[in-house]
Coordinates of C-alpha atoms and ligand atoms in Angstrom, one line a residue:
X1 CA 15.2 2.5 -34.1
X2 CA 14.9 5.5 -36.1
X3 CA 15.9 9.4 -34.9
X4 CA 12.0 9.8 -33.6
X5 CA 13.3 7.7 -30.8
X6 CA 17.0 9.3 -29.7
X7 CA 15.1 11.0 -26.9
X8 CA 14.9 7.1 -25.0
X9 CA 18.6 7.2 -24.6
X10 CA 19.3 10.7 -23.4
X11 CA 16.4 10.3 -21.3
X12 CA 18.0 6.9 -19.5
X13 CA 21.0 8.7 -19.1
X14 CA 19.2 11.2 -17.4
X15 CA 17.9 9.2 -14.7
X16 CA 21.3 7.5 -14.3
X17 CA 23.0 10.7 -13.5
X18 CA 20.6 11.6 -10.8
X19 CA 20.3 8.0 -9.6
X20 CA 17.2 7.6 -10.6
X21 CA 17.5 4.7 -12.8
X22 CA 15.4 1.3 -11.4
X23 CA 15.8 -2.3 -12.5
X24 CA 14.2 -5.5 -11.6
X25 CA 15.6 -8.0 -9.5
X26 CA 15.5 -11.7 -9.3
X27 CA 14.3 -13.4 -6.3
X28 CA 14.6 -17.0 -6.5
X29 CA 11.9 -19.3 -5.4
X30 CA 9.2 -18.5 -2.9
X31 CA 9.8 -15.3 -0.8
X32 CA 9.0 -15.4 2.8
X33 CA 10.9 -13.7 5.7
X34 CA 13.8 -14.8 4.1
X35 CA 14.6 -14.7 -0.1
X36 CA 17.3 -16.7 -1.7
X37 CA 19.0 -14.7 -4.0
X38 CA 22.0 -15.5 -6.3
X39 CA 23.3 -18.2 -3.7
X40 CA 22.4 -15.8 -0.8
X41 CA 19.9 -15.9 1.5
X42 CA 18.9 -12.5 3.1
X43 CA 16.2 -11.6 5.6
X44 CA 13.3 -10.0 3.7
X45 CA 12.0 -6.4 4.8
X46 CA 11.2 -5.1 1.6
X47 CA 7.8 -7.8 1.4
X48 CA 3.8 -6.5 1.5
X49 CA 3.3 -9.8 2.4
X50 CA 2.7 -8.6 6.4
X51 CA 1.4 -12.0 7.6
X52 CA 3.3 -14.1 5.5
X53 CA 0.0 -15.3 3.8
X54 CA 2.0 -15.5 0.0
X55 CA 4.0 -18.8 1.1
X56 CA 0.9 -20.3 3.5
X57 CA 0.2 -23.7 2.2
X58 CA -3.9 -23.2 2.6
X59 CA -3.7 -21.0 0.1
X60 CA -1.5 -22.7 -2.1
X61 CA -4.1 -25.8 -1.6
X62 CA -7.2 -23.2 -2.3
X63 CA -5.5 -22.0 -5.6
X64 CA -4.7 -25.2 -7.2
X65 CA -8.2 -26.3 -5.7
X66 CA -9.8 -23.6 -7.8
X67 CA -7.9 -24.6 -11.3
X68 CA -8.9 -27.2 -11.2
X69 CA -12.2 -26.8 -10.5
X70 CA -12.2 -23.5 -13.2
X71 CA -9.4 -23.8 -15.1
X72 CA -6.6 -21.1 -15.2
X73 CA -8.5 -18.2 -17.2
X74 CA -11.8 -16.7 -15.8
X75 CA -12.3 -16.4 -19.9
X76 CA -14.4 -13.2 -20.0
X77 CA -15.4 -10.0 -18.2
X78 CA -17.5 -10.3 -15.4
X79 CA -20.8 -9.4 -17.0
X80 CA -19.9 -11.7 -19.8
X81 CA -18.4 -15.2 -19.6
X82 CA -16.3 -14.2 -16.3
X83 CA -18.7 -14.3 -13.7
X84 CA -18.3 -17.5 -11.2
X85 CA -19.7 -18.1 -7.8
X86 CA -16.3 -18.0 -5.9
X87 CA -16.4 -14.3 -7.1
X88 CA -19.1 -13.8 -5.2
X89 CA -17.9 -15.6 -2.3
X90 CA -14.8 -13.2 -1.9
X91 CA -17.0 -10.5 -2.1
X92 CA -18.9 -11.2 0.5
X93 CA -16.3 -12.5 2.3
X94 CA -14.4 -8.7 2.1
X95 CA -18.3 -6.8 2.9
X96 CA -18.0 -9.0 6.1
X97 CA -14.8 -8.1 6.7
X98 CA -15.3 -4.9 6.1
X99 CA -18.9 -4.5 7.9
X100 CA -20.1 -3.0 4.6
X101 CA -23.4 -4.0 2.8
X102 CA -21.6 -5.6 -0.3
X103 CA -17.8 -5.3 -1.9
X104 CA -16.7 -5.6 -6.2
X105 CA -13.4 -6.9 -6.9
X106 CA -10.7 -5.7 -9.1
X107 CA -8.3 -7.3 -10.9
X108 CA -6.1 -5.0 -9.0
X109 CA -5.8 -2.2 -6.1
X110 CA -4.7 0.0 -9.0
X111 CA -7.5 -0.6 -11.3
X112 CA -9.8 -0.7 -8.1
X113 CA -9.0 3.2 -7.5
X114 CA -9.0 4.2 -10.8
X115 CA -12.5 2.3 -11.8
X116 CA -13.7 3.7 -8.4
X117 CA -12.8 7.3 -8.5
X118 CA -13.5 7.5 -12.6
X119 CA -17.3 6.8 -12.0
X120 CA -17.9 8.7 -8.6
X121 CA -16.5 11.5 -9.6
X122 CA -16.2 13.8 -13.6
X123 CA -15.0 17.4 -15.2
X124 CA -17.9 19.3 -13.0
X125 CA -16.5 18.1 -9.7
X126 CA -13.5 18.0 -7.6
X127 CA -11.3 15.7 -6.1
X128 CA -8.9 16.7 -3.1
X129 CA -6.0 14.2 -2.1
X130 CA -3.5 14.1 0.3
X131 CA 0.1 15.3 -1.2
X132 CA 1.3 12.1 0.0
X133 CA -1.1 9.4 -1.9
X134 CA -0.4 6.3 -3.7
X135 CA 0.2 7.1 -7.5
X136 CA -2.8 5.4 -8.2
X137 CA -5.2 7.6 -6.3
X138 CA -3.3 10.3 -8.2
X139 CA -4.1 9.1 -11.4
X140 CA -7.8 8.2 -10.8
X141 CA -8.1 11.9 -9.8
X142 CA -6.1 12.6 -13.4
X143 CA -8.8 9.9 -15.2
X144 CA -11.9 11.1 -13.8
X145 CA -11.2 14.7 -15.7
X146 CA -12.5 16.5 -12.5
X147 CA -10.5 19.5 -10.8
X148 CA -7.9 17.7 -8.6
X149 CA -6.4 19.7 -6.1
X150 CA -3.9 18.4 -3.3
X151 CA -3.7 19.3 0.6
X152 CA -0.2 18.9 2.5
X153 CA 0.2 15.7 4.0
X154 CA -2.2 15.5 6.7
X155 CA -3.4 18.6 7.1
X156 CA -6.8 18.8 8.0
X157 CA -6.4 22.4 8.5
X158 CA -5.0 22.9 4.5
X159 CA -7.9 20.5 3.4
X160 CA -10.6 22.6 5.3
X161 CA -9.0 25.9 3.7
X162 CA -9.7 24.5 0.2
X163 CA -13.1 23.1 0.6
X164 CA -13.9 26.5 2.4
X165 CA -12.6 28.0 -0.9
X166 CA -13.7 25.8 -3.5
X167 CA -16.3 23.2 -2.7
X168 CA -18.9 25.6 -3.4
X169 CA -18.2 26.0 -7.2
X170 CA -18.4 22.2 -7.7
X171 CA -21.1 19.6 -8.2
X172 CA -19.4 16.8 -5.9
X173 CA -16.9 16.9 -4.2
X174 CA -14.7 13.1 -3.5
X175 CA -11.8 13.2 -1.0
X176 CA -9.5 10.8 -1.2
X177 CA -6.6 9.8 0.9
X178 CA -4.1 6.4 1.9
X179 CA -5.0 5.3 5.3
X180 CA -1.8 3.8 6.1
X181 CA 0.5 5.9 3.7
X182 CA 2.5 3.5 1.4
X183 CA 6.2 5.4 1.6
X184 CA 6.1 6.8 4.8
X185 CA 4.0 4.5 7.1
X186 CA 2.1 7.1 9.1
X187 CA -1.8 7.6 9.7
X188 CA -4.3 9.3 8.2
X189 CA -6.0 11.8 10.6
X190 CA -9.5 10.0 9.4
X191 CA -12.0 10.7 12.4
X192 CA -11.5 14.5 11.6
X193 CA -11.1 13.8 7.7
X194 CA -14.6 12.3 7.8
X195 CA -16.2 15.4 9.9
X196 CA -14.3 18.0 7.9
X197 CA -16.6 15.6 4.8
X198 CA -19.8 15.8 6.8
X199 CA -19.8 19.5 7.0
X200 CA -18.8 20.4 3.2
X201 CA -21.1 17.4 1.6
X202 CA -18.0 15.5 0.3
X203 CA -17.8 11.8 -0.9
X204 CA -14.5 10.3 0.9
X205 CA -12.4 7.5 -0.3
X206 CA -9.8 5.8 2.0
X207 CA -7.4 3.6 0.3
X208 CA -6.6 0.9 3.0
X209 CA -4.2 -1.4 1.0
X210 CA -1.6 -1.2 3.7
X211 CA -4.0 -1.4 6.8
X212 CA -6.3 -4.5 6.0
X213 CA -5.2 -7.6 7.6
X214 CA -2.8 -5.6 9.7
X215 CA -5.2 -2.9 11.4
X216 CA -8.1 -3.4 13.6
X217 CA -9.4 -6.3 16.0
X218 CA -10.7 -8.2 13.3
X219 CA -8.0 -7.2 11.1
X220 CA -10.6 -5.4 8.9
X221 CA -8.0 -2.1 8.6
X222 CA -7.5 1.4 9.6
X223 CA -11.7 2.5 9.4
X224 CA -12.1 -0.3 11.6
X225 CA -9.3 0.4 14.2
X226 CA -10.2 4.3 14.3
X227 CA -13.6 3.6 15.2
X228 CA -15.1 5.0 11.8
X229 CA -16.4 1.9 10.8
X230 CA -20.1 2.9 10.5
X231 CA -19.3 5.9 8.6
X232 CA -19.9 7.0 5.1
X233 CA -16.8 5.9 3.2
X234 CA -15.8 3.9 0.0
X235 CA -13.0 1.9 1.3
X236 CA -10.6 0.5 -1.6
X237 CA -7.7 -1.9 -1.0
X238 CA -5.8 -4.6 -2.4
X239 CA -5.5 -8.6 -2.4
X240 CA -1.7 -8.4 -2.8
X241 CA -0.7 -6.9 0.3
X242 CA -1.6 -9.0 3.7
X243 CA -3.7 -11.0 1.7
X244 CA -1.2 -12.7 -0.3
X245 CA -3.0 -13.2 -3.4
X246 CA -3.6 -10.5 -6.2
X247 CA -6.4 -8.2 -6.7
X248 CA -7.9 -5.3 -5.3
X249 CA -11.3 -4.2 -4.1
X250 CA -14.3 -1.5 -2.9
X251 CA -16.4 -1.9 -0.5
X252 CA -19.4 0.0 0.6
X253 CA -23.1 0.8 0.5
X254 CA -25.4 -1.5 -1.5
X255 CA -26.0 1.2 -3.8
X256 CA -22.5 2.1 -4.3
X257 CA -21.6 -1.1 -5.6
X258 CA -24.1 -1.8 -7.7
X259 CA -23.9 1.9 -9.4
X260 CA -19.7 0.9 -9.7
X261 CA -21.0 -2.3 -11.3
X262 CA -22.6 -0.2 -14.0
X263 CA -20.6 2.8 -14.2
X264 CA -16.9 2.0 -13.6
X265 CA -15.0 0.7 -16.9
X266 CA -12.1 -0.8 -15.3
X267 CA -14.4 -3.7 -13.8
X268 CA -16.6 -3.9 -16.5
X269 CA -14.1 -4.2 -19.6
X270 CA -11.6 -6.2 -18.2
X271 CA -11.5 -9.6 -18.0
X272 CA -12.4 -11.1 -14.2
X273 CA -9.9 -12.3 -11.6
X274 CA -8.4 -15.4 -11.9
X275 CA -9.9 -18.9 -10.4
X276 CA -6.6 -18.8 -8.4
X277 CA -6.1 -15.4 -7.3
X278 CA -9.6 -15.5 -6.1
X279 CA -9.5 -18.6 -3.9
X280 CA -6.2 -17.3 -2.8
X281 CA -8.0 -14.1 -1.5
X282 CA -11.1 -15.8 -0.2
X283 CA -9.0 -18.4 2.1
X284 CA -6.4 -15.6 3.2
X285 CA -10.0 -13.4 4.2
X286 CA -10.7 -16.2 6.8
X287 CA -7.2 -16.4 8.0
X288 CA -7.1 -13.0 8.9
X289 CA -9.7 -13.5 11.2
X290 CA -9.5 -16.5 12.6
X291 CA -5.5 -16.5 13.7
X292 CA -4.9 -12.8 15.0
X293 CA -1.7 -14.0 16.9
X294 CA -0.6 -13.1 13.2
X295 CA -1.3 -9.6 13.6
X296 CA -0.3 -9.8 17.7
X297 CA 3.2 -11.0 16.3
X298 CA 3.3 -8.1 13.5
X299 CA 2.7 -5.6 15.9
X300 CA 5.5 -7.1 18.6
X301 CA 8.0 -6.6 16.3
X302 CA 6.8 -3.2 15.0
X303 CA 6.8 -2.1 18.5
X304 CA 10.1 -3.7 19.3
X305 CA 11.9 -2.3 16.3
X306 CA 10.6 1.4 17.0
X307 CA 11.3 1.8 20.7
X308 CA 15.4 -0.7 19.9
X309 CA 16.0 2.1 17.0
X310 CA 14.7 5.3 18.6
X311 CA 17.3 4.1 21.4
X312 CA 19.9 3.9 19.0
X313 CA 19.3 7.3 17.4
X314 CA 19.1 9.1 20.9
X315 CA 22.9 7.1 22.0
X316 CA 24.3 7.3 18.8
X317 CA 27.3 10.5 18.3
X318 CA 27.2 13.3 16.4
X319 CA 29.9 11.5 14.1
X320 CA 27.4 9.0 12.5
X321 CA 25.7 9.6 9.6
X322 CA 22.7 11.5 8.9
X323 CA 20.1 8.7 8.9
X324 CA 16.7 9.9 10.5
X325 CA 13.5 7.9 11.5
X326 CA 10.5 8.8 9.5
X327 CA 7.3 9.3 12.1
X328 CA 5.5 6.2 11.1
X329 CA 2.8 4.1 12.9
X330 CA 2.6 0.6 11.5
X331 CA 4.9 -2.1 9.8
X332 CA 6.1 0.4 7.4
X333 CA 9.5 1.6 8.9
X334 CA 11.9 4.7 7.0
X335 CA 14.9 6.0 7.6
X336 CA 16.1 8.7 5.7
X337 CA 19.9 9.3 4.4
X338 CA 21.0 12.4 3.2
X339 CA 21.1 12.1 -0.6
X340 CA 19.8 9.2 -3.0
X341 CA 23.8 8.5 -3.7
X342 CA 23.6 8.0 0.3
X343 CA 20.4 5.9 0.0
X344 CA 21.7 3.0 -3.0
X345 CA 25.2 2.8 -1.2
X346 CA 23.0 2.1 2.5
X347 CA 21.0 -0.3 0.5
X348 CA 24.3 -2.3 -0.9
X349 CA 25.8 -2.0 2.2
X350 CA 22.6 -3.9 4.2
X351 CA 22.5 -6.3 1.5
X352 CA 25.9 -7.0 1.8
X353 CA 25.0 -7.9 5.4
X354 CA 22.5 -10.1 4.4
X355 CA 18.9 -7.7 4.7
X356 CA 16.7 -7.1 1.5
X357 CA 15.5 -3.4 1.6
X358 CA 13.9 -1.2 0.0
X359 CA 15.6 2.0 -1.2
X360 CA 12.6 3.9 -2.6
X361 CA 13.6 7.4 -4.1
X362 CA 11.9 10.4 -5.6
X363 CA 9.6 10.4 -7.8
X364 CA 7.8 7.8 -5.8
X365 CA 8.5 9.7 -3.1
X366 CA 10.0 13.3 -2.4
X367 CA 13.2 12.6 -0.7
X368 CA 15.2 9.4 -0.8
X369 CA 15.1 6.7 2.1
X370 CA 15.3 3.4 3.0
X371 CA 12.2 1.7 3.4
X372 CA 11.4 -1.5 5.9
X373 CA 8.4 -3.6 6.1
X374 CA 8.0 -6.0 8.9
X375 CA 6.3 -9.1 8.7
X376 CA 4.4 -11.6 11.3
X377 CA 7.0 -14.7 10.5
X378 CA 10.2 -13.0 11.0
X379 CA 12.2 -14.9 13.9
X380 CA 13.6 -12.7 16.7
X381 CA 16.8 -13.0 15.4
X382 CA 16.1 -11.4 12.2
X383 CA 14.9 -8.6 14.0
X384 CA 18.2 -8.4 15.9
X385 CA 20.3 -8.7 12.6
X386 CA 17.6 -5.5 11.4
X387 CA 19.4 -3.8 14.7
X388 CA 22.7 -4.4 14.7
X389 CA 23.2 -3.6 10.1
X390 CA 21.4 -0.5 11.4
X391 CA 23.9 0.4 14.0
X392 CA 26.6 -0.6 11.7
X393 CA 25.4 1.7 9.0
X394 CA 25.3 4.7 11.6
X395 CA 28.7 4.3 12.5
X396 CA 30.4 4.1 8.9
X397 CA 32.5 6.7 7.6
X398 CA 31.2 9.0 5.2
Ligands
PLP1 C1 0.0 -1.3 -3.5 C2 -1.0 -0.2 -3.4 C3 -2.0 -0.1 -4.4 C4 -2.0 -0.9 -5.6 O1 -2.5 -2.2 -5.3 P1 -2.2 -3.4 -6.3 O2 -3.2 -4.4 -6.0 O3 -0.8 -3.8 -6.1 O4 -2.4 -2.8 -7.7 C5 -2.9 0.9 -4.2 N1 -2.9 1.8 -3.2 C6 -1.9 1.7 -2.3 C7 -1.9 2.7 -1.2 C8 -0.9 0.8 -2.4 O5 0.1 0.7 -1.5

């Protein structure tokens, strides 16, 4: 490539130097609790894949069940060609699970937030986010072209200081926040968040792509667990996450989806989720609700994992390395190295020991650490090898 294009390589080297740089990496086959990777099986805690719905057979059967009913392609955008009646299913499917009036899917939770926040919200209004939301939240806020403005991480007090100070001097106002956050696992204060709305007039937009299937009775997600479930919300999430499919989705008032249905560009000119993907969804919506020993299983483990490594932390000497546990609240467990050098060796070393792991570092988050999701179909002894790699890495020498 010509000179124009120098700046790629200095630009790699860049992120190199700060250990920054990402790749992909093969997993082989179907991942579950365990992957198979290069001849090596490892214990998986790096899936979204909470209830183990990806590798469930019923939705293997639904999927193929659906090509070939439909083919592989849904051949055009929803208001074209696209349109089928199993989309329509799944959406009513997610309004019941939801217990809103009606629900639009997306082709993904991505698109979902950026179609969704594009059309609520434009340049005479202003959009206030959480410091700590998903990048895609961020860049629907960017999209829309309205004033964004961010509040520290779940500080109701910082968000009530800014829409004392600039709610007034905007047409509408939309907040929008993660319910479970993606990185760090912890809870949006939402009750307060939705009163703090109700006093300034502001729209709210929770992003539960990390809650459904794993919050709640039902399993319906965070809204539904805090009691806020016949409040005024757009709730967004994903099909990728518990539900094992791909996909993402609003839900909310009649009128709100069909306005989103007219207004939002990233439904409307895009071509409509797959035959597969939908029945995928549609069948992992009823299993959600119909087996919560799933979610009772989830939550045993998160539990036990918490209390084992807070034990650990409280025995363990001042010579073992500075690891800390993140404050989270659901299957998303962090623990925090001191420097992203510190992070990628951790993350070889558990691998080396047979765990998959993620080691997330800036700028998806601001400070390095090694990130763990738990999942319904891990064995108890996978939970005990999570332990003891833990205790190991606490007591290396640095
Ligand atoms: C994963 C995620 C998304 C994106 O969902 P996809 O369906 O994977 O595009 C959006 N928001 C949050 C909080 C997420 O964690």
């Amino acid at each position: 490539m010509g000179d124009s294009y120098a700046w790629l390589d200095k630009s790699l080297a860049a992120l190199h130097r700060a250990h920054r740089y990402r790749s992909v990496q093969a997993i082989d086959g179907m991942a579950g609790a365990t992957i198979q990777r290069q001849g090596q099986t490892l214990v998986n805690f790096a899936s979204n894949d909470y209830l183990g719905l990806a590798s469930d057979p019923r939705l293997a059967a639904a999927a193929i069940a659906a090509i070939r009913t439909y083919g592989t392609g849904s051949t055009g955008s929803r208001l074209l060609s696209g349109h089928r009646d199993l989309h329509r299913q799944l959406e009513c499917a997610i309004a019941a699970l939801k217990g809103t009036d009606d629900a639009m899917v997306f082709s993904s939770g991505y698109l979902a937030n950026l179609g969704a926040i594009a059309a609520l919200v434009g340049s005479p209004d202003l959009v206030l986010g959480d410091d700590y939301n998903h990048s895609s939240l961020r860049a629907g806020g960017r999209v829309s072209g309205a004033t964004v403005l961010n509040y520290r991480h779940g500080d109701m007090t910082h968000l009530q200081s800014l829409l004392g100070s600039h709610r007034h001097q905007h047409r509408r106002c939309l907040i929008t926040t993660d319910s479970v956050f993606s990185m760090d696992g912890d809870l949006c204060p939402l009750s307060e968040l939705l009163d703090l709305a109700q006093t300034y007039d502001a729209m709210v937009l929770v992003d539960e792509a990390h809650a459904t299937g794993v919050f709640g009775q039902r399993g319906s997600g965070l809204v539904e667990h805090l009691g806020c479930g016949g409040r005024p919300v757009v709730t967004v999430g994903t099909l990728s996450k518990a539900l094992g499919s791909l996909g993402g989705y609003v839900a909310g008032s009649r009128t709100l989806i069909d306005f989103l249905r007219n207004r939002a560009p990233g439904w409307i000119y895009t071509t409509g989720l797959s035959p597969a993907d939908t029945a995928a969804a549609l069948a992992a919506t009823q299993i959600i609700q119909q087996e919560p020993q799933r979610r009772q299983r989830l939550w045993h483990h998160v539990n036990a994992v918490i209390q084992r490594l807070d034990r650990h932390f409280a025995q363990a000497s001042t010579t073992a390395i500075p690891l800390r546990r993140l404050p989270s609240a659901s299957p998303i467990i962090c623990l925090q190295p001191n420097s992203a050098a510190a992070t990628l060796k951790a993350s070889d070393r558990l691998q080396q020991m047979g765990l998959w792991v993620a080691a997330v570092r800036p700028p998806t988050v601001p400070t390095s650490r090694l990130r763990f999701t738990l999942m319904a179909t891990h064995q108890p002894d996978h939970i005990d090898q999570l332990l003891e790699a833990i205790s190991v890495l606490m007591h290396l020498d640095h």
